[in-house]
Short mmCIF file of C-alpha atoms in Angstrom, two decimals:
data_model
loop_
_atom_site.label_atom_id
_atom_site.label_comp_id
_atom_site.label_asym_id
_atom_site.label_seq_id
_atom_site.Cartn_x
_atom_site.Cartn_y
_atom_site.Cartn_z
CA MET A 1 217.22 81.19 -42.07
CA SER A 2 215.47 82.28 -38.41
CA ALA A 3 217.65 82.80 -35.69
CA GLY A 4 216.27 83.74 -32.31
CA ILE A 5 216.67 83.06 -28.03
CA ILE A 6 214.52 80.73 -26.08
CA TYR A 7 213.53 81.00 -22.34
CA ILE A 8 211.41 78.40 -20.60
CA ALA A 9 209.94 78.52 -17.45
CA SER A 10 207.06 77.41 -15.23
CA GLY A 11 205.48 79.05 -11.94
CA ALA A 12 205.22 82.95 -11.76
CA LYS A 13 208.56 83.25 -9.96
CA TYR A 14 210.46 81.81 -12.84
CA VAL A 15 208.17 83.54 -15.62
CA LYS A 16 208.94 86.73 -14.09
CA GLU A 17 212.68 85.97 -14.12
CA ALA A 18 212.85 84.97 -17.31
CA CYS A 19 211.33 88.08 -18.52
CA GLN A 20 213.79 90.09 -16.33
CA ALA A 21 216.47 87.92 -18.52
CA ALA A 22 215.13 88.87 -21.65
CA ALA A 23 215.08 92.46 -21.16
CA SER A 24 219.07 92.32 -20.77
CA VAL A 25 218.85 90.44 -24.14
CA LYS A 26 216.92 93.26 -25.70
CA ALA A 27 219.38 96.00 -24.39
CA HIS A 28 222.06 94.49 -26.55
CA MET A 29 220.26 92.74 -29.19
CA PRO A 30 216.85 94.45 -29.64
CA ASP A 31 216.34 92.88 -33.22
CA VAL A 32 216.72 89.36 -32.06
CA PRO A 33 213.53 87.60 -31.48
CA ILE A 34 212.56 86.25 -28.03
CA ALA A 35 210.29 83.18 -27.50
CA LEU A 36 209.49 81.96 -23.94
CA PHE A 37 208.14 78.71 -23.06
CA ALA A 38 205.72 79.32 -20.32
CA ASP A 39 202.69 77.91 -18.21
CA GLU A 40 200.96 81.17 -18.00
CA ALA A 41 200.13 83.96 -20.18
CA VAL A 42 202.89 86.36 -20.98
CA SER A 43 202.65 90.03 -21.47
CA ASP A 44 206.01 91.58 -21.62
CA PRO A 45 207.58 94.10 -24.01
CA HIS A 46 210.77 91.77 -24.16
CA VAL A 47 209.22 89.05 -25.32
CA ASP A 48 208.08 88.70 -29.19
CA ARG A 49 206.56 85.18 -28.88
CA HIS A 50 204.89 83.20 -26.16
CA VAL A 51 204.78 79.14 -26.37
CA PRO A 52 202.12 77.38 -23.89
CA ILE A 53 203.25 74.73 -21.73
CA ASP A 54 200.38 72.80 -21.07
CA LYS A 55 201.55 70.59 -18.65
CA PRO A 56 204.74 71.70 -16.40
CA GLN A 57 206.90 69.06 -15.31
CA SER A 58 209.09 69.44 -11.87
CA GLY A 59 212.76 69.83 -11.92
CA PHE A 60 214.18 70.33 -15.28
CA GLY A 61 211.66 68.18 -17.47
CA ASP A 62 210.44 71.03 -19.11
CA LYS A 63 213.56 72.45 -20.38
CA VAL A 64 214.55 68.87 -21.81
CA SER A 65 211.13 68.51 -23.39
CA TYR A 66 210.49 71.65 -24.88
CA MET A 67 213.82 72.55 -26.10
CA LEU A 68 213.62 70.86 -29.33
CA GLN A 69 210.25 72.51 -29.79
CA SER A 70 212.07 76.07 -30.60
CA PRO A 71 210.11 78.14 -33.28
CA PHE A 72 213.69 78.93 -34.56
CA GLU A 73 216.20 77.21 -37.36
CA ARG A 74 218.86 78.56 -34.95
CA THR A 75 218.54 78.81 -31.28
CA ILE A 76 220.31 80.11 -28.46
CA PHE A 77 218.71 78.62 -25.27
CA LEU A 78 219.24 80.53 -21.95
CA ASP A 79 218.16 79.37 -18.67
CA THR A 80 216.05 82.12 -16.79
CA ASP A 81 218.91 82.84 -14.16
CA THR A 82 221.08 84.54 -17.11
CA TYR A 83 222.25 88.36 -17.73
CA LEU A 84 223.76 89.42 -21.27
CA CYS A 85 226.54 91.76 -20.68
CA ALA A 86 227.01 91.92 -24.32
CA ASP A 87 225.80 90.97 -27.77
CA ILE A 88 226.17 87.31 -28.21
CA SER A 89 224.96 87.01 -31.97
CA GLU A 90 228.21 85.38 -33.27
CA LEU A 91 227.00 82.10 -31.55
CA PHE A 92 224.39 82.05 -34.37
CA ASN A 93 227.61 81.97 -36.71
CA LEU A 94 228.95 79.04 -34.94
CA LEU A 95 225.89 77.01 -36.31
CA ASP A 96 227.54 77.32 -39.86
CA ARG A 97 230.22 74.90 -38.74
CA TYR A 98 228.69 72.98 -35.49
CA ASP A 99 225.35 71.50 -34.37
CA LEU A 100 225.59 72.23 -30.93
CA ALA A 101 227.94 74.30 -28.63
CA ALA A 102 227.63 74.62 -24.54
CA ALA A 103 230.24 75.52 -21.94
CA GLN A 104 232.22 72.99 -19.40
CA GLY A 105 230.26 73.32 -15.98
CA ALA A 106 231.74 75.14 -13.49
CA ILE A 107 231.41 72.02 -11.16
CA ALA A 108 230.25 68.63 -12.24
CA PHE A 109 227.51 66.39 -11.07
CA HIS A 110 228.41 63.25 -12.76
CA GLN A 111 229.77 59.87 -11.64
CA SER A 112 231.81 57.45 -13.25
CA LEU A 113 229.94 55.39 -15.90
CA ASP A 114 230.91 52.30 -17.98
CA THR A 115 229.52 53.91 -21.26
CA VAL A 116 231.66 57.50 -20.74
CA PRO A 117 235.06 58.23 -20.15
CA ASP A 118 235.92 60.04 -17.00
CA CYS A 119 237.78 62.40 -19.26
CA PHE A 120 234.55 63.37 -21.10
CA PRO A 121 233.57 66.83 -20.07
CA GLU A 122 229.89 67.94 -18.39
CA LEU A 123 228.92 70.85 -20.38
CA ASN A 124 226.52 72.96 -18.54
CA THR A 125 223.21 73.26 -19.83
CA GLY A 126 221.85 76.77 -18.97
CA VAL A 127 223.17 78.08 -22.54
CA ILE A 128 222.69 75.86 -25.32
CA VAL A 129 223.27 76.75 -29.19
CA TYR A 130 222.04 74.60 -31.80
CA ARG A 131 220.33 74.16 -35.16
CA GLN A 132 217.39 72.41 -36.04
CA SER A 133 218.70 68.73 -37.38
CA PRO A 134 217.70 65.16 -37.39
CA ALA A 135 220.85 64.76 -35.61
CA VAL A 136 219.88 67.31 -32.74
CA ALA A 137 216.20 65.84 -32.51
CA ALA A 138 218.11 62.47 -31.94
CA LEU A 139 220.65 63.79 -29.33
CA PHE A 140 217.74 65.81 -27.50
CA GLN A 141 215.60 62.72 -27.40
CA THR A 142 218.36 60.73 -25.93
CA TRP A 143 218.64 63.51 -23.31
CA ALA A 144 215.00 63.39 -22.60
CA ASP A 145 215.10 59.73 -22.36
CA LEU A 146 217.87 59.66 -19.82
CA TYR A 147 216.58 62.17 -17.73
CA HIS A 148 213.46 60.68 -17.00
CA ARG A 149 215.31 57.45 -16.29
CA ASP A 150 217.57 59.33 -13.93
CA ARG A 151 213.92 60.75 -12.45
CA GLU A 152 212.91 56.85 -11.83
CA ARG A 153 215.76 56.06 -10.58
CA ILE A 154 216.69 59.15 -7.69
CA LYS A 155 212.89 59.18 -6.94
CA SER A 156 212.99 62.88 -6.15
CA TRP A 157 211.90 66.25 -7.42
CA TYR A 158 215.51 67.29 -7.95
CA CYS A 159 217.41 65.66 -10.71
CA PRO A 160 220.23 67.18 -12.57
CA ASP A 161 219.82 67.56 -15.81
CA GLN A 162 223.66 67.88 -16.81
CA PRO A 163 224.62 63.75 -16.34
CA PRO A 164 221.85 62.88 -18.83
CA PHE A 165 223.13 65.24 -21.02
CA ARG A 166 227.09 64.19 -21.07
CA GLU A 167 225.81 60.93 -21.50
CA ALA A 168 223.68 61.60 -24.65
CA LEU A 169 226.49 63.45 -26.21
CA TYR A 170 229.02 61.22 -25.80
CA ASN A 171 227.05 58.60 -27.22
CA HIS A 172 225.79 60.54 -30.14
CA PRO A 173 229.21 61.00 -32.00
CA ASP A 174 227.98 62.24 -35.02
CA ILE A 175 227.17 65.53 -33.42
CA LYS A 176 229.56 68.66 -34.22
CA LEU A 177 230.21 70.06 -30.85
CA ALA A 178 231.93 73.34 -30.34
CA VAL A 179 232.90 73.95 -26.23
CA LEU A 180 232.22 77.83 -25.34
CA HIS A 181 234.46 79.87 -23.21
CA GLY A 182 233.61 80.46 -19.93
CA GLU A 183 233.07 84.07 -20.70
CA TYR A 184 229.85 82.90 -22.69
CA ASN A 185 228.59 81.00 -19.36
CA CYS A 186 229.88 82.92 -16.46
CA ARG A 187 228.85 80.73 -13.12
CA PHE A 188 230.25 83.85 -10.90
CA ILE A 189 228.45 81.98 -7.88
CA TYR A 190 231.64 80.43 -7.98
CA PRO A 191 235.08 81.47 -7.96
CA THR A 192 235.94 81.77 -11.68
CA ARG A 193 238.71 82.71 -14.01
CA VAL A 194 237.95 85.12 -16.95
CA ALA A 195 239.78 86.89 -19.75
CA GLY A 196 238.31 89.51 -22.07
CA THR A 197 234.48 90.73 -21.71
CA VAL A 198 232.34 88.35 -19.89
CA LYS A 199 229.16 88.14 -22.31
CA ILE A 200 226.81 86.06 -20.25
CA LEU A 201 226.44 85.85 -16.42
CA HIS A 202 224.51 82.86 -15.40
CA GLY A 203 223.38 82.61 -11.33
CA ARG A 204 220.98 84.52 -9.49
CA HIS A 205 222.04 88.19 -7.56
CA PRO A 206 219.72 91.21 -6.57
CA HIS A 207 222.21 93.31 -8.53
CA LEU A 208 223.17 91.74 -11.68
CA PRO A 209 224.27 95.02 -13.90
CA ALA A 210 226.92 95.68 -10.54
CA ILE A 211 227.94 92.04 -11.02
CA ALA A 212 228.62 92.84 -14.75
CA ALA A 213 230.22 95.99 -14.07
CA GLU A 214 232.67 94.70 -11.83
CA ILE A 215 233.62 91.69 -13.46
CA ASN A 216 234.13 93.89 -16.66
CA GLN A 217 236.09 96.51 -14.99
CA THR A 218 238.95 95.28 -16.88
CA GLN A 219 239.78 92.95 -19.77
CA ARG A 220 242.64 91.42 -17.93
CA LEU A 221 242.95 87.79 -17.00
CA ARG A 222 241.53 87.73 -13.70
CA LEU A 223 239.93 85.96 -10.94
CA PHE A 224 236.43 86.45 -9.88
CA LEU A 225 235.31 85.71 -5.91
CA PRO A 226 231.90 85.85 -5.05
CA ASP A 227 231.21 88.53 -2.21
CA LEU A 228 234.71 89.86 -3.17
CA GLY A 229 234.81 90.80 -6.35
CA VAL A 230 237.53 90.75 -9.06
CA LEU A 231 241.44 90.12 -8.45
CA THR A 232 243.91 90.50 -10.84
CA LEU A 233 247.94 89.66 -11.49
CA LYS A 234 248.69 93.45 -11.73
CA ASP A 235 249.03 94.04 -8.13
CA LYS A 236 251.86 92.03 -6.97
CA ARG A 237 250.63 91.74 -3.19
CA PRO A 238 249.97 88.56 -1.72
CA LEU A 239 246.48 87.23 -2.34
CA LEU A 240 245.50 87.08 1.19
CA SER A 241 246.32 90.78 0.95
CA LEU A 242 244.12 91.42 -2.01
CA ILE A 243 241.18 89.62 -0.15
CA TRP A 244 241.58 91.39 3.00
CA GLN A 245 241.33 95.14 1.15
CA LYS A 246 238.21 93.58 -0.77
CA LEU A 247 236.73 92.49 2.45
CA GLN A 248 237.26 95.87 4.11
CA ARG A 249 235.74 97.64 0.67
CA LYS A 250 232.78 95.16 1.33
CA PHE A 251 231.75 96.00 4.67
CA LYS A 252 232.93 99.81 4.68
CA ARG A 253 235.94 98.92 6.80
CA PRO A 254 238.96 101.84 7.06
CA SER A 255 242.16 99.80 6.28
CA ALA A 256 245.46 100.10 8.85
CA SER A 257 246.65 102.99 7.32
CA GLN A 258 243.54 105.15 7.47
CA PRO A 259 242.36 106.50 10.65
CA ALA A 260 238.95 105.75 11.41
CA SER A 261 236.60 109.00 10.82
CA LYS A 262 234.98 110.48 14.16
#
């Protein structure tokens, strides 16, 4: 049974970003094939297959439309702004039991809907694990229909794809859904709690390897604060004191106990 990773990108900026993301995959999973759906020719040693996008759409239209065309029977879809910190091949094994897996979103865009209870969560669509099946095909078609409905309603180039994904999932109860830990889709651009190894970073930063090293410096339960770093429970000082220490380190200012160098 074939298994692989796909990226979907339109525009030179995002195609380049996808290739950089693919490099992080190959560093940990060199034998896993990677397919890149792109609207321009791709020649990159980390991409095994280029699938052309003939008519690129604005917003998230390409993602919603092309995910179903994955060349693999078992697929891990990754946004172009992701970075692998560790091997994630165990995600393919989830598909022995489930149709689809994704992590709960760090923030939610959805408004209340009569057809979806408020307690039903919104999942982040930057990391989606799925297998080819009629049920998944029907789900993705509903997602595409709802997304384009919202595009018409919003009349804007920016139309979030997570709210229609939530709506589609709720209305396809036949889908066997697994919810991933946040460590498999760490939205480090927001304050986030993690424990164990963060395996997928999701967000843009000029020094992603440094973010990976910082956030995985310990396996303890910890809080990651953008631009400040990791805070753990092992230090009993007040939170504000810890934040001040991080700020001093960030801006290289001496602490009160350290005299300024002359």
